[in-house]
Coordinates of C-alpha atoms in Angstrom, one line a residue:
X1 CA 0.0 0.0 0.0
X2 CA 1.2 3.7 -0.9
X3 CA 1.7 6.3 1.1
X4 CA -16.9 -8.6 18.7
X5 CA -13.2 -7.7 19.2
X6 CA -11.4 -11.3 19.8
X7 CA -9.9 -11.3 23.1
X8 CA -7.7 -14.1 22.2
X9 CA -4.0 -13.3 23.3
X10 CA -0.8 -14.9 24.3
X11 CA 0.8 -12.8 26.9
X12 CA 3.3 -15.7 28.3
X13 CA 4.8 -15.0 24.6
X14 CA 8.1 -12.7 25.4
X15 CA 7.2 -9.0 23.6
X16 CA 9.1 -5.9 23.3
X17 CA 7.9 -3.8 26.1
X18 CA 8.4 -0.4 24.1
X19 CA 5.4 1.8 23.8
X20 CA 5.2 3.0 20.8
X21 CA 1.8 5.4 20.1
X22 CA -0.2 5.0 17.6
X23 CA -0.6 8.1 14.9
X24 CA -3.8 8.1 15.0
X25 CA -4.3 11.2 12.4
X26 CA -2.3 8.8 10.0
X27 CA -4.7 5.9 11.2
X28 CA -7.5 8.1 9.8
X29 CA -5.8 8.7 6.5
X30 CA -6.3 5.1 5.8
X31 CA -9.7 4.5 7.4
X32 CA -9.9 4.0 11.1
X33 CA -13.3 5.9 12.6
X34 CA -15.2 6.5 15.9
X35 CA -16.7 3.4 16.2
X36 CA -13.5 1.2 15.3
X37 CA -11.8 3.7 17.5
X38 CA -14.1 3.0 20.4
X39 CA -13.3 -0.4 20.1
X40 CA -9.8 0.4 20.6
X41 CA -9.8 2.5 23.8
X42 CA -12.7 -0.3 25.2
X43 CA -9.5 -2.7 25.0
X44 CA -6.9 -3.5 27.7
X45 CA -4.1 -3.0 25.8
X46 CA -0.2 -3.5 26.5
X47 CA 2.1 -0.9 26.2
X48 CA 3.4 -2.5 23.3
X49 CA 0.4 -3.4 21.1
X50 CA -0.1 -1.4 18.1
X51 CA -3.2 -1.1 15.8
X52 CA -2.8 -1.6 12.3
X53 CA -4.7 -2.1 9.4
X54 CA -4.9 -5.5 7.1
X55 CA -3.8 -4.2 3.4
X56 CA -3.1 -7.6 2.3
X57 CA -3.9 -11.6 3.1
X58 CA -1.6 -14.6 1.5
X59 CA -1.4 -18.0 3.1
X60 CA 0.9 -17.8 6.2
X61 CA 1.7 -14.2 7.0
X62 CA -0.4 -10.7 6.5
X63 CA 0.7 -7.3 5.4
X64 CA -0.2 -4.9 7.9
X65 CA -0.2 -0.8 7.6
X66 CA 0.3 1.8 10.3
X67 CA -0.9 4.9 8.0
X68 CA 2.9 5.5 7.5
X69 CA 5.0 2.0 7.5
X70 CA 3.9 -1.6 6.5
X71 CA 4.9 -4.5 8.5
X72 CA 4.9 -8.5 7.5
X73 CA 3.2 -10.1 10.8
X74 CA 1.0 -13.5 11.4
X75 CA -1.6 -14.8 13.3
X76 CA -1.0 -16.1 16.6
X77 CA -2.1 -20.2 16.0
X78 CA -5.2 -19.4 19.5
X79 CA -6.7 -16.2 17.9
X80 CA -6.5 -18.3 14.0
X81 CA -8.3 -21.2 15.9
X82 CA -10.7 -18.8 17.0
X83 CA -11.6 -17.0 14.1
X84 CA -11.6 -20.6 11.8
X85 CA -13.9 -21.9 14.4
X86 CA -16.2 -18.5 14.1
X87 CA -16.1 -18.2 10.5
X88 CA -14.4 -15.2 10.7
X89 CA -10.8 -15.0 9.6
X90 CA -9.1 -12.3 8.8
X91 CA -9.8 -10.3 5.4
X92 CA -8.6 -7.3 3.6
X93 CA -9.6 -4.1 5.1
X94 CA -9.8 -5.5 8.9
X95 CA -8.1 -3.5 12.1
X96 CA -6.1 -5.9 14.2
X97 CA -4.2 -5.3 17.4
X98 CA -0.6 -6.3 17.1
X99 CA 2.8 -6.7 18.8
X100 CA 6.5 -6.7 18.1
X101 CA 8.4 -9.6 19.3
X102 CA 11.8 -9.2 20.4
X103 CA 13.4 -10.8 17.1
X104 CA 11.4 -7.8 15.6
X105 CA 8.9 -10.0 14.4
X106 CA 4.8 -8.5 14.2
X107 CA 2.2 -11.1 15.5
X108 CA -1.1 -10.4 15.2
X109 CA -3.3 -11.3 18.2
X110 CA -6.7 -9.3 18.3
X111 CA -9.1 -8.6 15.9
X112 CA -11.2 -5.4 15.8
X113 CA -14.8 -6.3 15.3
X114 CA -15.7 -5.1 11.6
X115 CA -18.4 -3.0 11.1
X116 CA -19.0 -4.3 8.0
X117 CA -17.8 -7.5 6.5
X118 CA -18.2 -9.1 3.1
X119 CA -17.9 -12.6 2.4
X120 CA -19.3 -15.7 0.6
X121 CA -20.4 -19.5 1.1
X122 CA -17.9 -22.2 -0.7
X123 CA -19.2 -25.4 -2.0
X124 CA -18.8 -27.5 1.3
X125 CA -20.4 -24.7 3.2
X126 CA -17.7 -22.9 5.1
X127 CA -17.5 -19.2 5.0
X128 CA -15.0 -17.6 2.7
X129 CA -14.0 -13.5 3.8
X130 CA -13.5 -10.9 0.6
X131 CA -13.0 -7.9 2.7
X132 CA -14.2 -5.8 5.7
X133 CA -14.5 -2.3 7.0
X134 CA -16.1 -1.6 3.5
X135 CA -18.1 2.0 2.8
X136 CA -19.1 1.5 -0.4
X137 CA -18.7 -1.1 -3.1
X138 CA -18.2 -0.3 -6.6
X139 CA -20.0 -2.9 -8.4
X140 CA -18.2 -3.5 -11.4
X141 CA -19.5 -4.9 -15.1
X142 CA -18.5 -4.4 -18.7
X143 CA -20.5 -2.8 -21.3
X144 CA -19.6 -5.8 -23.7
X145 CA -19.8 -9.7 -23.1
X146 CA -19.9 -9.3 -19.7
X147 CA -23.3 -7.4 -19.4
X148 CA -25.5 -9.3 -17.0
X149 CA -28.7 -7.8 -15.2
X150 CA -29.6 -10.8 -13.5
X151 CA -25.3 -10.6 -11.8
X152 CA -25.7 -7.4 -11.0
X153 CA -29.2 -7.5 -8.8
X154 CA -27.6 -10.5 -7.1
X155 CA -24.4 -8.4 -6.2
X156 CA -26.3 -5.5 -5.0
X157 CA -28.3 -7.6 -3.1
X158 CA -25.6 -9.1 -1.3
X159 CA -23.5 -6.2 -0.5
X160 CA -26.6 -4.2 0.6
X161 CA -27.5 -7.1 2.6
X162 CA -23.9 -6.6 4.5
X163 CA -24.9 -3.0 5.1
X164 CA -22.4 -2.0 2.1
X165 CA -23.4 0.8 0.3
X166 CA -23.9 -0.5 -3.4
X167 CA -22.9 2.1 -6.7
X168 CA -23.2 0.2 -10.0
X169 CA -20.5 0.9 -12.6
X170 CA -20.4 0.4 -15.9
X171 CA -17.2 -0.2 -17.6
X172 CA -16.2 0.0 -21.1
X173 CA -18.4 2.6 -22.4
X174 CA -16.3 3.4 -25.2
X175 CA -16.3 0.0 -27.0
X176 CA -19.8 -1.0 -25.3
X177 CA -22.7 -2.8 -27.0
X178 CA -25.9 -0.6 -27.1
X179 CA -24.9 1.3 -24.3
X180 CA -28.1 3.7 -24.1
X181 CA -30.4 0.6 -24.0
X182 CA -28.3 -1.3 -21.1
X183 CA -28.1 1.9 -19.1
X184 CA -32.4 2.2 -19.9
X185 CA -33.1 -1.5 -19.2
X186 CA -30.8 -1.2 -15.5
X187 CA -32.5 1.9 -14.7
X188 CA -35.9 0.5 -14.9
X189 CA -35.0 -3.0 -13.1
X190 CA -33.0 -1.5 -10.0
X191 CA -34.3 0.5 -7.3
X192 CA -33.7 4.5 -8.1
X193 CA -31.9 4.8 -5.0
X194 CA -29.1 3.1 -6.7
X195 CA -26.7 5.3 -8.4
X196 CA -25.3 4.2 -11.5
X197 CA -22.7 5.6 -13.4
X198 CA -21.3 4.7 -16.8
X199 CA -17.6 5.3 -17.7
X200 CA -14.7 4.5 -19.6
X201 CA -12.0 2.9 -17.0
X202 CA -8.9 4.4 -18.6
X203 CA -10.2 7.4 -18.8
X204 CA -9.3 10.3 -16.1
X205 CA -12.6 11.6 -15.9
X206 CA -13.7 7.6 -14.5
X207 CA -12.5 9.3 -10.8
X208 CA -14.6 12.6 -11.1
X209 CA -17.3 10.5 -12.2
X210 CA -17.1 8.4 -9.0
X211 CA -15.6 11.5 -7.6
X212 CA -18.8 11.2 -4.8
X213 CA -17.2 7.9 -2.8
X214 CA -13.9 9.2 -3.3
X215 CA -13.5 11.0 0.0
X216 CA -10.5 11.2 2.5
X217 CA -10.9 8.1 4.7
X218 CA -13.9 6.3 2.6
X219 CA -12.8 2.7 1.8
X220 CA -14.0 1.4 -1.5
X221 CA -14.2 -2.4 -2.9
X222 CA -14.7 -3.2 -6.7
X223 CA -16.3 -6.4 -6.9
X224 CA -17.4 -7.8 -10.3
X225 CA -16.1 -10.8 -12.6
X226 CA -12.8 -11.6 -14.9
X227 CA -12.4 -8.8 -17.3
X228 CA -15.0 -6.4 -16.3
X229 CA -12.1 -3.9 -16.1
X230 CA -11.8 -3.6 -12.0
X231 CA -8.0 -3.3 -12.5
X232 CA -8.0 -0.8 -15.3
X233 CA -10.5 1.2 -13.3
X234 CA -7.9 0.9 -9.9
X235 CA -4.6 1.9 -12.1
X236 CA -7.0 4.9 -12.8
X237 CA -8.4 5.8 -9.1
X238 CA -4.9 5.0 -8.1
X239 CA -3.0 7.2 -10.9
X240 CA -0.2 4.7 -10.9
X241 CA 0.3 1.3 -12.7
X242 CA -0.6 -0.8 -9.6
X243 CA -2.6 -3.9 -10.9
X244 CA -1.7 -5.8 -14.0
X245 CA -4.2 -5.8 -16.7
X246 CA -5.1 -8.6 -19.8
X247 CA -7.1 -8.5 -22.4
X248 CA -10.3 -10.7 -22.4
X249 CA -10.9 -13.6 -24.8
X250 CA -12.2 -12.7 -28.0
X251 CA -14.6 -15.6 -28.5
X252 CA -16.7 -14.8 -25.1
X253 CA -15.9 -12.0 -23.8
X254 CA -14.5 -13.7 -20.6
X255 CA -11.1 -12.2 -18.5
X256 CA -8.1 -13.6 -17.0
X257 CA -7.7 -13.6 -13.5
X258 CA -5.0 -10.7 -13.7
X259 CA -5.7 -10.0 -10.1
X260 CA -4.6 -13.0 -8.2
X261 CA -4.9 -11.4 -4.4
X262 CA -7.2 -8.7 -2.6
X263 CA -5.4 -5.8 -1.5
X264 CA -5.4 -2.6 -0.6
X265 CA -4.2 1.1 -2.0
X266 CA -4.4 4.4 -1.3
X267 CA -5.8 7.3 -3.4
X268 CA -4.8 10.7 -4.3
X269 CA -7.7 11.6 -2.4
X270 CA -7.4 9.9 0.7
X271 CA -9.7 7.0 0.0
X272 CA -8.8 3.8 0.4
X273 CA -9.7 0.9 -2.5
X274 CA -9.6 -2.8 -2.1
X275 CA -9.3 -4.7 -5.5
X276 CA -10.3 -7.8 -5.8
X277 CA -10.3 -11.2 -8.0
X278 CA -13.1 -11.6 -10.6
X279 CA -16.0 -13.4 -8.5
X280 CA -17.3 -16.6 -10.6
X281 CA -19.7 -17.3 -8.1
X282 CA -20.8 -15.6 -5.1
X283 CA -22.8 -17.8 -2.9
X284 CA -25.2 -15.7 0.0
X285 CA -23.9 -15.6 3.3
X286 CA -26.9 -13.5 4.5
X287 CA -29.8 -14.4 5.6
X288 CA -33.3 -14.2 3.2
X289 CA -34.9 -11.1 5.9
X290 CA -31.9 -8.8 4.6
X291 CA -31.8 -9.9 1.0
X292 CA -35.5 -9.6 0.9
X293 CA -35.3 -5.8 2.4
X294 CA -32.5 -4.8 -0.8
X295 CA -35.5 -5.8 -3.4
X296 CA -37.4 -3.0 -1.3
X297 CA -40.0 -2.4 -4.2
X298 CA -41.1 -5.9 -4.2
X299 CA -41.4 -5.7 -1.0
X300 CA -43.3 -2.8 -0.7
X301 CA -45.7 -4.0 -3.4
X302 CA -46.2 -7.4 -1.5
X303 CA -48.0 -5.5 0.9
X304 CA -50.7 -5.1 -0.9
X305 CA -51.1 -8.7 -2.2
X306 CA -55.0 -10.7 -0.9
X307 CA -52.5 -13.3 0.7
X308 CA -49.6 -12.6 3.6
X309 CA -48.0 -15.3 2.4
X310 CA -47.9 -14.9 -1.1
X311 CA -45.2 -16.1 -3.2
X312 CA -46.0 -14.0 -6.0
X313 CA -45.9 -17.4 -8.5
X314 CA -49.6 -17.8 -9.7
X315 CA -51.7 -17.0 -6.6
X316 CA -54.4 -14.6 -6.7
X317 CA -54.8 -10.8 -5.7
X318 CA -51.2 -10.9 -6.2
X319 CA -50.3 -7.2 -6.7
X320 CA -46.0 -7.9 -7.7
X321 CA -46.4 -10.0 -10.3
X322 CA -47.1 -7.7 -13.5
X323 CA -45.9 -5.0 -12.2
X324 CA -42.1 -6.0 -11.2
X325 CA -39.9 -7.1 -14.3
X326 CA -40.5 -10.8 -15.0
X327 CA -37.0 -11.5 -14.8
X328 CA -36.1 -9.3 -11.6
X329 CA -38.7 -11.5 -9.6
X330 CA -37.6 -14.6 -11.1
X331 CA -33.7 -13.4 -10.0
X332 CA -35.5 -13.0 -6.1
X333 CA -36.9 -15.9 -6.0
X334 CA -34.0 -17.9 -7.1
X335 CA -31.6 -15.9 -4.3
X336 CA -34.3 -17.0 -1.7
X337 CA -33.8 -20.5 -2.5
X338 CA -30.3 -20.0 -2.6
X339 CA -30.1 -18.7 1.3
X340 CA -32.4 -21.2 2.5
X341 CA -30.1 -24.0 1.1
X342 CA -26.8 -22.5 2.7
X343 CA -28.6 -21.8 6.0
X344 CA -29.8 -25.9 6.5
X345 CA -27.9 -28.4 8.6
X346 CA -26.4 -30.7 7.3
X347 CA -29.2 -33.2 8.6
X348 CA -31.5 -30.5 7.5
X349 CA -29.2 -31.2 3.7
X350 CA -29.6 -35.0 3.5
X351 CA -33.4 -34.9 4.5
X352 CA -33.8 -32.8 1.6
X353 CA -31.9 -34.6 -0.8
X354 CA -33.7 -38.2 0.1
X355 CA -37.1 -36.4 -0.1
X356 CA -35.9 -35.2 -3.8
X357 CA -35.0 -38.8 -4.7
X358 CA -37.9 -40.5 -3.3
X359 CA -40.1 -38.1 -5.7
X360 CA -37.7 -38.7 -8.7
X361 CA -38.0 -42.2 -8.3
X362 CA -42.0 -41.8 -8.6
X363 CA -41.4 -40.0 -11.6
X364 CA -39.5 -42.1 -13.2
X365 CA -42.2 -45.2 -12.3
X366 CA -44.9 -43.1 -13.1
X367 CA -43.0 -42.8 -16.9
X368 CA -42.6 -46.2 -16.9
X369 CA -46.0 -47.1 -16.5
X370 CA -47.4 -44.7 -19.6
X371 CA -44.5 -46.5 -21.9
X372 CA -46.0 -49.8 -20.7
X373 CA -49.1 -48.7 -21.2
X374 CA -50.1 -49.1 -17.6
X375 CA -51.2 -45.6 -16.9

């Protein structure tokens, strides 16, 4: 980088015992606020712990920032334990508490509770962090092959859901396919509270057009897939050749994963912004009450349906259907299935899968008996 808090700690471990204060006007430069520093001062802290800011993740060791000086440190093994067993390890964009050893190496051994925190479900289940202590989330998607409505309702649902604030971007305006009628077709399926800007990445004017979330302290995450231009759009924010760029594949439209690790950079502005690997999939970790409240004016229409519980499918008096895009409602319902699926047990899992193959098996007798003329 340019320029519940765990109470897990280790204090038989031998530390240097040299305060060193924290700047905190630096601190602020790259993000720390009231409530992360109430946190802070509600912890009993050694003279010798420093807080710091997580700028980037790899497998065994963590690049931590002081607002002036980075530092290599890791995770002591009991607060790692911890955070595996709570599902939430350390990410991009977190504020740890951290100490020097006497060999000069950094160990972390707090975390600073998050006040907002992004991350997604993998296949088996387990929870997979892309960053935290996120203001706004620059939702990312290309004017060409990569133009996907359906994507980019589910991202904004998902970030909103986190209490992110969600801006839609979108990229490539200067070799974009029917770029009025995309801009027209997103304006009328998303919310109007939802700003949405188009651009050209590599252009200058890309930062005073986002100009609005790029304020001293603000931390920013671009989200989107492979190729949708996140890392031409940070070189540009950033003013500086930071992260590598490709090309994307001529037949599809599809990028390379030039961005191999999250990480985080200042601006020229003071904001900070976290880029990120192209998401292929991003699985809900929220639950369907919060999802449901970011497709507000389905919500707000379902209030007026004949039945509470309507589903808004086929049922009567049901005042959403007809008057919500087809394909918007059909994008909700398929995210509510989604979250009920990664909220069951796995007991909850196998149950479900059983009654699915008891009524395939039915099926398939039940087509066996019309070929055989049984039926």
């Amino acid at each position: 980088m340019d320029t519940n808090s765990s109470n897990t700690d280790s204090s038989n471990t031998h530390f240097s015992t040299t305060s060193t204060n924290n700047d905190y006007a630096a601190l602020a430069r790259i993000g720390l606020n009231t409530h992360l520093m109430a946190q802070w001062h509600a912890l009993e802290t050694n003279p010798a712990d420093r807080l710091f800011r997580v700028v980037e993740v790899q497998r065994n060791w963590l690049q931590l920032h002081d607002g002036t000086t980075e530092h290599v440190a890791r995770v002591f093994p009991a607060l790692a334990d911890a955070l595996y067993g709570a599902g939430t390890a350390l990410a991009v964009g977190d504020w740890v508490s951290a100490r020097c050893h006497e060999q000069g190496e950094w160990w972390i051994h707090r975390q600073i509770t998050p006040f907002t925190h992004l991350a997604r479900r993998a296949n088996d289940g387990r929870r997979q962090p892309l960053a935290s202590n996120i203001d706004t989330a620059l939702l990312v998607m290309g004017l060409d092959h990569d133009y996907n409505p359906r994507r980019m309702e589910r991202y904004l649902a998902l970030v909103e859901a986190a209490g992110v604030f969600g801006v839609v971007v979108l990229s490539k305006a200067d070799i974009g396919t029917d770029v009025e009628g995309r801009l027209a077709e997103l304006h009328q399926r998303l919310p109007r509270r939802v700003p949405i800007h188009v651009i050209n990445g590599q252009s200058p004017e890309a930062a005073l057009e986002l100009s609005p979330w790029l304020g001293a302290g603000q931390t920013l995450v671009l989200l989107g897939s492979s190729g949708a231009g996140k890392s031409t759009l940070t070189n540009t924010l950033l003013e500086a050749a930071i992260q590598q760029t490709g090309d994307v594949r001529r037949g599809d439209g599809r990028g390379r994963h030039t961005t191999t690790a999250r990480s985080l950079h200042l601006c020229p502005g003071g904001a900070c912004i976290i880029d990120t690997p192209g998401l292929r999939t991003w699985r809900p970790d929220v639950d369907a009450d919060s999802v449901a409240a970011t497709f507000d004016d389905i919500e707000a229409l379902a209030q007026h349906c004949h039945f509470r519980d309507c589903h808004h499918d086929d049922e009567p008096g049901c005042a959403v259907r007809g008057q919500i895009d087809a394909d918007r409602l059909l994008n909700y319902h398929k995210l509510q299935r989604e979250i009920a699926r990664s909220q069951q047990t796995p007991l909850e899992r196998k149950a479900m899968q059983a009654k699915w193959k008891v009524i395939g098996k039915a099926g398939h007798a039940r087509s066996q008996d019309k070929r055989s003329g049984n039926w």
